[in-house]
Coordinates of C-alpha atoms and ligand atoms in Angstrom, one line a residue:
M1 CA -13.1 -17.6 -34.1
S2 CA -10.0 -17.7 -32.0
Q3 CA -6.8 -17.9 -34.0
L4 CA -3.3 -18.8 -32.7
I5 CA -0.9 -16.0 -33.7
C6 CA 2.6 -17.3 -34.4
G7 CA 5.8 -15.6 -35.3
F8 CA 4.5 -12.2 -34.2
S9 CA 7.6 -11.3 -32.2
K10 CA 9.8 -11.8 -35.4
L11 CA 8.0 -9.0 -37.3
T12 CA 9.3 -5.4 -37.5
T13 CA 7.4 -2.8 -35.4
G14 CA 5.5 -1.6 -38.5
E15 CA 4.6 -5.1 -39.5
K16 CA 3.4 -5.9 -36.0
I17 CA 1.1 -2.9 -36.1
N18 CA -0.2 -3.8 -39.5
R19 CA -0.8 -7.4 -38.5
M20 CA -2.6 -6.5 -35.3
A21 CA -4.6 -3.8 -37.1
S22 CA -5.8 -6.3 -39.8
L23 CA -6.7 -9.0 -37.3
L24 CA -8.5 -6.5 -35.0
N25 CA -10.0 -4.4 -37.8
L26 CA -8.4 -1.2 -36.5
A27 CA -8.7 1.9 -38.6
G28 CA -5.6 3.6 -40.0
S29 CA -6.2 6.6 -37.7
E30 CA -6.1 4.3 -34.7
T31 CA -2.7 2.8 -35.6
K32 CA -1.4 6.3 -36.5
L33 CA -1.9 7.0 -32.8
L34 CA 0.8 4.4 -32.0
E35 CA 3.2 6.0 -34.4
S36 CA 2.6 9.5 -33.0
F37 CA 4.1 8.3 -29.7
W38 CA 7.3 7.0 -31.3
H39 CA 10.4 9.0 -30.3
S40 CA 11.7 11.3 -33.1
D41 CA 15.2 10.1 -32.5
Q42 CA 15.3 6.6 -34.1
K43 CA 18.2 5.4 -32.0
I44 CA 16.3 6.2 -28.8
Q45 CA 13.1 4.6 -30.1
Q46 CA 15.0 1.5 -31.0
R47 CA 16.5 1.3 -27.5
L48 CA 13.1 1.7 -25.9
E49 CA 11.7 -1.0 -28.1
Q50 CA 14.4 -3.3 -27.1
F51 CA 13.6 -3.1 -23.4
S52 CA 10.7 -5.3 -24.0
E53 CA 9.1 -7.7 -26.5
N54 CA 6.4 -6.9 -29.1
T55 CA 6.7 -3.2 -28.5
L56 CA 4.4 -1.1 -30.7
S57 CA 4.8 2.4 -29.2
N58 CA 5.7 4.2 -25.9
F59 CA 3.2 4.7 -23.1
L60 CA 4.0 8.2 -21.7
S61 CA 3.8 9.1 -18.1
P62 CA 4.6 12.5 -16.5
F63 CA 8.2 12.9 -15.4
G64 CA 8.3 15.5 -12.6
V65 CA 10.7 16.8 -10.1
V66 CA 10.5 17.9 -6.5
P67 CA 13.0 20.5 -5.3
N68 CA 13.7 21.3 -1.6
F69 CA 14.3 17.7 -0.4
L70 CA 16.8 18.2 2.4
I71 CA 18.2 14.8 3.4
N72 CA 21.0 14.5 5.9
S73 CA 21.7 18.2 5.3
K74 CA 22.1 17.8 1.5
S75 CA 19.6 19.3 -0.8
Y76 CA 18.1 17.3 -3.7
W77 CA 15.9 17.7 -6.7
V78 CA 14.0 14.4 -6.6
P79 CA 12.7 13.0 -10.0
M80 CA 9.3 11.3 -9.9
V81 CA 7.4 9.4 -12.5
T82 CA 3.7 9.1 -11.7
E83 CA 0.3 9.5 -13.3
E84 CA -1.5 10.3 -10.1
S85 CA -2.3 14.0 -10.1
S86 CA -1.7 14.8 -6.4
V87 CA 1.5 12.8 -5.7
V88 CA 4.2 15.2 -6.8
A89 CA 2.4 18.2 -5.3
A90 CA 2.1 16.3 -2.0
A91 CA 5.8 15.4 -2.0
A92 CA 6.7 18.9 -2.8
H93 CA 4.6 20.3 0.0
S94 CA 6.0 17.9 2.5
A95 CA 9.6 18.5 1.3
K96 CA 9.2 22.2 1.8
Y97 CA 7.5 21.8 5.2
W98 CA 10.4 19.6 6.5
F99 CA 13.1 21.8 4.8
K100 CA 12.2 24.5 7.4
R101 CA 12.3 21.9 10.2
G102 CA 15.7 20.3 9.7
G103 CA 14.9 18.1 6.8
F104 CA 14.9 14.4 6.5
H105 CA 17.4 12.1 8.3
A106 CA 18.3 8.7 6.9
E107 CA 20.6 5.8 7.5
V108 CA 21.2 2.6 5.6
I109 CA 21.0 -0.3 8.1
S110 CA 22.0 -3.2 5.9
T111 CA 22.5 -4.1 2.2
S112 CA 22.4 -7.8 2.1
K113 CA 20.4 -9.7 -0.6
V114 CA 19.3 -13.3 -0.7
G115 CA 19.1 -16.1 -3.3
Q116 CA 17.7 -19.6 -2.9
I117 CA 18.3 -22.9 -4.6
H118 CA 15.3 -25.1 -3.9
F119 CA 15.8 -28.9 -4.4
L120 CA 14.5 -32.3 -3.5
W121 CA 16.7 -35.0 -2.0
H122 CA 15.2 -38.1 -0.7
G123 CA 18.0 -39.6 1.4
D124 CA 17.3 -40.6 5.0
D125 CA 20.1 -38.7 6.7
G126 CA 20.1 -34.9 6.2
D127 CA 23.4 -34.6 8.2
K128 CA 25.1 -36.7 5.6
L129 CA 24.0 -34.2 2.9
A130 CA 25.0 -31.2 5.1
Q131 CA 28.5 -32.8 5.4
L132 CA 28.8 -33.3 1.7
F133 CA 27.7 -29.7 1.1
S134 CA 30.5 -28.4 3.4
G135 CA 33.0 -30.7 1.6
L136 CA 32.0 -29.3 -1.8
D137 CA 32.7 -25.7 -0.6
G138 CA 36.0 -25.3 -2.3
Q139 CA 34.8 -26.9 -5.6
I140 CA 31.7 -24.6 -5.7
R141 CA 33.8 -21.5 -4.9
A142 CA 36.1 -22.4 -7.8
A143 CA 33.2 -22.9 -10.1
I144 CA 31.6 -19.5 -9.4
K145 CA 35.0 -17.6 -9.4
P146 CA 34.7 -16.3 -13.0
L147 CA 31.2 -15.0 -12.2
I148 CA 32.0 -13.1 -9.0
T149 CA 35.5 -11.7 -9.6
R150 CA 34.3 -8.3 -10.9
M151 CA 31.8 -8.0 -8.1
E152 CA 34.5 -8.9 -5.6
E153 CA 36.7 -6.2 -7.1
R154 CA 34.0 -3.7 -6.4
G155 CA 33.7 -4.9 -2.8
G156 CA 30.8 -7.3 -3.1
G157 CA 30.2 -11.0 -3.9
V158 CA 28.9 -14.0 -2.0
T159 CA 28.9 -13.3 1.7
S160 CA 27.6 -16.6 3.1
W161 CA 25.8 -19.8 2.2
K162 CA 24.1 -22.6 4.1
L163 CA 22.0 -25.7 3.6
V164 CA 18.5 -25.4 5.0
D165 CA 16.4 -28.5 5.8
R166 CA 12.7 -28.0 5.1
T167 CA 11.7 -31.7 5.1
N168 CA 9.3 -31.1 8.0
Q169 CA 7.3 -28.9 5.7
M170 CA 7.7 -30.9 2.4
P171 CA 9.2 -34.4 2.1
G172 CA 12.7 -34.1 0.6
L173 CA 12.8 -30.3 0.4
Y174 CA 16.1 -28.6 1.0
Q175 CA 17.4 -25.2 0.1
I176 CA 20.8 -23.6 -0.3
L177 CA 20.4 -20.1 1.0
I178 CA 23.0 -17.7 -0.3
T179 CA 23.5 -14.1 0.8
F180 CA 25.1 -11.5 -1.5
E181 CA 26.5 -8.0 -1.4
T182 CA 25.9 -6.4 -4.8
C183 CA 27.3 -2.9 -4.1
D184 CA 25.7 -0.3 -6.4
A185 CA 23.9 -2.8 -8.6
M186 CA 20.4 -4.2 -7.8
G187 CA 22.1 -7.4 -8.8
A188 CA 19.3 -9.6 -9.9
N189 CA 21.2 -11.1 -12.9
F190 CA 24.4 -11.5 -11.0
I191 CA 22.6 -13.3 -8.2
N192 CA 20.6 -15.6 -10.5
S193 CA 23.7 -16.5 -12.6
V194 CA 25.6 -17.4 -9.4
L195 CA 22.7 -19.5 -8.1
E196 CA 22.4 -21.5 -11.3
R197 CA 26.1 -22.2 -11.3
V198 CA 26.1 -23.3 -7.7
A199 CA 23.1 -25.5 -8.3
L200 CA 24.8 -27.2 -11.2
E201 CA 28.1 -27.8 -9.3
F202 CA 26.3 -28.9 -6.2
S203 CA 24.1 -31.5 -8.0
Q204 CA 27.1 -32.8 -9.9
G205 CA 29.0 -33.0 -6.6
V206 CA 26.2 -35.1 -5.1
E207 CA 26.0 -37.4 -8.1
E208 CA 29.7 -38.1 -7.8
A209 CA 29.7 -38.5 -4.0
S210 CA 31.3 -41.6 -2.5
G211 CA 29.5 -43.5 0.3
F212 CA 26.1 -42.5 -1.0
S213 CA 23.5 -45.1 -2.1
T214 CA 22.0 -44.9 -5.6
D215 CA 18.9 -43.0 -4.3
E216 CA 21.1 -40.6 -2.3
L217 CA 23.1 -39.7 -5.4
K218 CA 20.1 -37.9 -6.9
V219 CA 19.4 -34.2 -6.4
E220 CA 16.4 -32.7 -8.2
I221 CA 17.0 -29.0 -8.5
I222 CA 13.5 -27.4 -8.6
M223 CA 14.6 -23.8 -9.1
S224 CA 17.3 -21.3 -8.5
I225 CA 16.2 -17.7 -8.0
L226 CA 16.9 -14.6 -5.9
S227 CA 14.4 -13.6 -3.3
N228 CA 12.8 -10.2 -3.7
Y229 CA 12.3 -10.1 0.0
T230 CA 15.3 -8.2 1.3
P231 CA 14.7 -7.6 5.1
D232 CA 18.5 -7.3 5.4
S233 CA 18.7 -4.5 2.8
L234 CA 17.1 -1.9 5.0
V235 CA 16.9 1.8 5.2
R236 CA 15.5 4.1 7.9
C237 CA 14.4 7.6 7.4
W238 CA 12.8 10.0 9.9
V239 CA 11.8 13.6 10.5
E240 CA 11.7 15.2 13.9
C241 CA 11.0 18.5 15.6
D242 CA 9.6 20.0 18.8
I243 CA 5.8 19.7 18.8
S244 CA 5.5 23.5 18.8
A245 CA 7.5 23.6 15.6
L246 CA 4.8 21.6 13.8
N247 CA 2.6 24.7 13.8
S248 CA 1.4 25.9 10.5
P249 CA -1.7 28.0 9.6
E250 CA -2.9 25.4 7.1
L251 CA -3.3 22.8 9.8
G252 CA -6.4 24.6 11.1
M253 CA -5.6 23.4 14.7
D254 CA -2.8 23.8 17.2
A255 CA 0.4 21.7 16.9
A256 CA -0.3 19.5 19.9
E257 CA -3.7 18.5 18.6
F258 CA -2.3 17.9 15.2
A259 CA 0.5 15.7 16.6
H260 CA -2.0 13.7 18.6
R261 CA -4.4 13.2 15.6
F262 CA -1.4 12.4 13.3
Q263 CA 0.0 9.8 15.7
T264 CA -3.4 8.2 16.3
A265 CA -3.9 7.8 12.5
V266 CA -0.5 6.2 12.1
K267 CA -1.2 3.8 15.1
I268 CA -4.5 2.9 13.4
S269 CA -2.5 1.7 10.4
Q270 CA -0.5 -0.5 12.7
I271 CA -3.5 -2.4 14.0
D272 CA -6.0 -2.3 11.1
T273 CA -5.1 -4.2 7.9
F274 CA -7.6 -2.3 5.8
R275 CA -6.2 1.0 6.8
A276 CA -2.6 -0.3 6.7
T277 CA -3.0 -1.2 3.0
T278 CA -4.1 2.3 2.0
H279 CA -1.5 3.9 4.4
N280 CA 1.3 1.9 2.7
K281 CA -0.1 2.6 -0.8
G282 CA 0.4 6.2 0.0
I283 CA 4.0 5.5 1.0
F284 CA 4.6 3.6 -2.3
N285 CA 3.0 6.5 -4.2
G286 CA 6.3 8.3 -3.4
V287 CA 8.7 5.3 -3.4
D288 CA 7.6 3.9 -6.7
A289 CA 7.7 7.2 -8.5
V290 CA 11.4 7.6 -7.7
V291 CA 12.2 3.9 -8.3
M292 CA 10.6 4.3 -11.7
A293 CA 12.3 7.6 -12.5
T294 CA 15.7 6.0 -11.7
G295 CA 15.1 2.9 -13.9
N296 CA 14.7 0.5 -11.0
D297 CA 12.3 -2.3 -10.5
F298 CA 9.2 -1.0 -8.7
R299 CA 7.5 -4.4 -8.6
A300 CA 10.4 -5.9 -6.6
V301 CA 10.5 -2.9 -4.3
E302 CA 6.7 -3.1 -3.7
A303 CA 6.8 -6.9 -3.1
A304 CA 9.6 -6.6 -0.5
G305 CA 7.9 -3.7 1.2
H306 CA 4.5 -5.4 1.6
T307 CA 6.1 -8.6 2.8
Y308 CA 8.1 -6.6 5.4
A309 CA 4.9 -4.9 6.5
A310 CA 3.5 -8.4 7.3
R311 CA 6.7 -9.7 8.9
D312 CA 5.1 -10.5 12.3
G313 CA 2.1 -12.2 10.7
Q314 CA -0.2 -9.2 10.4
Y315 CA 0.0 -6.6 7.7
R316 CA 0.7 -3.3 9.3
G317 CA 1.5 0.3 8.3
L318 CA 5.2 0.8 7.6
T319 CA 5.6 4.2 9.4
D320 CA 5.7 5.0 13.1
V321 CA 5.3 8.1 15.3
T322 CA 6.8 8.7 18.7
I323 CA 6.0 11.7 20.8
Q324 CA 8.3 12.1 23.8
D325 CA 9.4 15.1 25.8
D326 CA 7.5 17.3 23.5
R327 CA 9.4 16.0 20.5
F328 CA 7.6 14.6 17.5
R329 CA 9.4 11.9 15.5
F330 CA 8.0 10.3 12.4
E331 CA 9.9 7.4 10.8
L332 CA 9.8 4.8 8.0
T333 CA 11.9 1.6 7.9
L334 CA 11.8 0.0 4.5
P335 CA 13.6 -2.9 2.7
L336 CA 14.9 -1.6 -0.6
S337 CA 16.9 -3.3 -3.3
V338 CA 17.9 -0.7 -5.9
G339 CA 20.8 0.0 -8.1
T340 CA 22.6 3.0 -9.6
V341 CA 24.6 1.0 -12.1
G342 CA 23.4 -1.8 -14.5
G343 CA 19.9 -2.6 -15.6
L344 CA 18.0 0.3 -17.1
T345 CA 19.9 2.9 -15.0
S346 CA 22.2 3.8 -17.9
L347 CA 20.1 2.5 -20.8
H348 CA 17.0 4.6 -20.3
P349 CA 17.9 8.2 -21.2
L350 CA 15.6 9.6 -18.5
A351 CA 16.8 7.2 -15.8
E352 CA 20.3 8.4 -16.6
F353 CA 19.1 12.0 -16.4
S354 CA 17.4 11.3 -13.0
L355 CA 20.6 10.0 -11.5
K356 CA 22.4 13.0 -12.9
I357 CA 20.1 15.5 -11.2
L358 CA 20.5 13.5 -8.0
N359 CA 24.2 14.1 -8.4
E360 CA 25.1 10.5 -9.2
P361 CA 24.2 8.8 -5.9
D362 CA 25.5 5.4 -5.0
A363 CA 22.9 2.7 -4.2
K364 CA 22.9 3.5 -0.5
E365 CA 22.3 7.2 -1.1
L366 CA 19.5 6.3 -3.5
M367 CA 17.9 4.1 -0.8
M368 CA 17.8 7.1 1.5
I369 CA 16.4 9.4 -1.1
I370 CA 13.6 6.9 -2.0
A371 CA 12.8 6.3 1.7
A372 CA 12.6 10.1 2.3
T373 CA 10.2 10.4 -0.6
G374 CA 8.0 7.6 0.8
L375 CA 8.0 9.3 4.2
A376 CA 7.2 12.7 2.7
Q377 CA 4.3 11.3 0.8
N378 CA 2.9 9.5 3.9
F379 CA 3.3 12.7 5.9
S380 CA 1.3 14.7 3.3
A381 CA -1.4 12.1 3.0
V382 CA -1.9 11.6 6.8
R383 CA -1.7 15.3 7.4
S384 CA -4.5 16.0 5.0
L385 CA -6.5 13.1 6.3
V386 CA -6.4 14.3 9.9
T387 CA -6.9 18.0 9.1
T388 CA -8.9 19.1 6.0
G389 CA -9.7 15.6 4.7
I390 CA -8.0 14.2 1.5
Q391 CA -10.5 15.3 -1.1
R392 CA -9.9 19.1 -1.0
G393 CA -6.3 18.8 -2.2
H394 CA -6.9 15.7 -4.2
M395 CA -9.9 17.0 -6.2
R396 CA -8.2 20.3 -6.8
M397 CA -5.3 18.5 -8.4
H398 CA -7.8 16.3 -10.3
L399 CA -9.7 19.4 -11.6
L400 CA -7.7 19.6 -14.7
N401 CA -8.3 15.9 -15.5
I402 CA -12.1 16.5 -15.2
L403 CA -11.8 19.6 -17.4
N404 CA -9.9 17.7 -20.0
Q405 CA -12.5 14.9 -19.9
L406 CA -15.1 17.6 -20.6
K407 CA -13.0 19.0 -23.4
A408 CA -12.7 22.5 -21.9
T409 CA -10.7 25.1 -23.8
P410 CA -7.7 26.8 -22.1
L411 CA -9.9 29.9 -21.5
E412 CA -12.7 27.8 -20.0
V413 CA -10.2 26.0 -17.7
E414 CA -9.1 29.4 -16.3
R415 CA -12.7 30.6 -15.8
V416 CA -13.7 27.3 -14.0
K417 CA -10.6 27.5 -11.8
E418 CA -11.6 31.1 -10.8
M419 CA -15.3 30.3 -10.3
T420 CA -14.6 27.2 -8.1
H421 CA -11.8 28.7 -6.2
N422 CA -13.2 28.2 -2.7
Q423 CA -15.4 25.2 -3.3
A424 CA -15.0 21.5 -2.9
I425 CA -14.4 20.1 -6.3
S426 CA -16.6 17.4 -7.7
F427 CA -17.4 16.2 -11.2
S428 CA -20.9 17.7 -11.1
L429 CA -19.7 21.1 -9.8
V430 CA -17.1 21.3 -12.6
S431 CA -19.5 20.3 -15.3
E432 CA -22.3 22.6 -14.0
T433 CA -19.8 25.5 -13.9
L434 CA -18.6 24.7 -17.4
N435 CA -22.1 24.6 -18.7
K436 CA -22.9 28.0 -17.2
I437 CA -19.8 29.5 -18.9
R438 CA -20.7 27.9 -22.2
K439 CA -24.3 29.2 -22.0
L440 CA -23.1 32.7 -21.3
H441 CA -20.9 32.7 -24.4
Ligands
MEV1 C1 -4.0 8.0 -2.5 O1 -3.3 7.6 -3.7 C2 -3.2 7.7 -1.3 C3 -3.9 7.9 0.1 O2 -5.1 7.2 0.1 C4 -2.9 7.4 1.1 C5 -3.5 7.4 2.5 O3 -4.8 7.2 2.7 O4 -2.7 7.5 3.5 C6 -4.2 9.4 0.2

């Protein structure tokens, strides 16, 4: 029978595990597994637990690094957190390939973020409300001053606000749209605190307005929240070289044919939504891995990227290729809202480490590094797709996962690797090869 569990979050970690184990009839060995993933340093474990609620253990993911990322002539070791076997290898391959061809070029186009206060006001004359909003400007500014002083000292703050009339889409709906500059912070808490303070001050200002009828004095604030869509926090990254310089033995074709096939594949992602989704997934394989490694919010980054991909009404691939005067240029433009201060960046020991090996970048530099990783990832994926096909590299990277599933010993792993060296890896090939080895011994 279903049972409502109350007070669970108040228990200690050990008590939570015991409570859950007794309710779900878990064996001691199963709960021991949770404990085996606790960090040996209690302070670190405590910190990890506090990031979330009802934490029982840590869910480990590989933390890797890609050397040879040359971005704007500066060399980086890029940290990546991902569980997908081929992602880091693909980024590493691409980084090395472009290192020899001038590296990645990147620029931050803009860094503005947006917050919205959505409210209902049922007066007849929207202009009257707009006038009142302008009149409240000084009062609202004074109210948010304590919240924004520190950000202003760092060069950021509120950059604009305006009242937006949406009554043609929903009766009574208005918004206060506020833009922010949050410097090296992602700024979600800062933005949301300012929005809530503005909403309060604004609704009080309306309630106290003179010359308004009783109905007009009522503002119903529905919600105040940042938008994760940041089309004005944009970064562009590109690689380029002469077509002849694309040559590489592993392509299995000449450079001109490769450039043509590569460009066609990218153009397909711009007209076909099914392909665009997979194409962009490949980009986010790289983007998310760096966003995670640096303690940033990958859900926010993904949401913004996908919305941007659909900005003209059709979801399209985020990269583009131009071939002109025998030059090949491959580029990615991406909205990114990330921080190098605040949030998890200094609280998660490995996020802190990631920023250290990146040489303590500011938010703009991090945007460029993340975009370069996304572009590198996309380059590797599309290159494989239009040359050897994706499965060759993919399954070779997946080989170890299959062997682990089949409980191969280290010796067996080496033997299977040798025996399948030149073959297309599949689960059946690996399991048959392993069986052969096992029969022989
Ligand atoms: C797999 O994680 C990502 C790819 O499917 C991306 C792509 O098709 O471009 C290889």
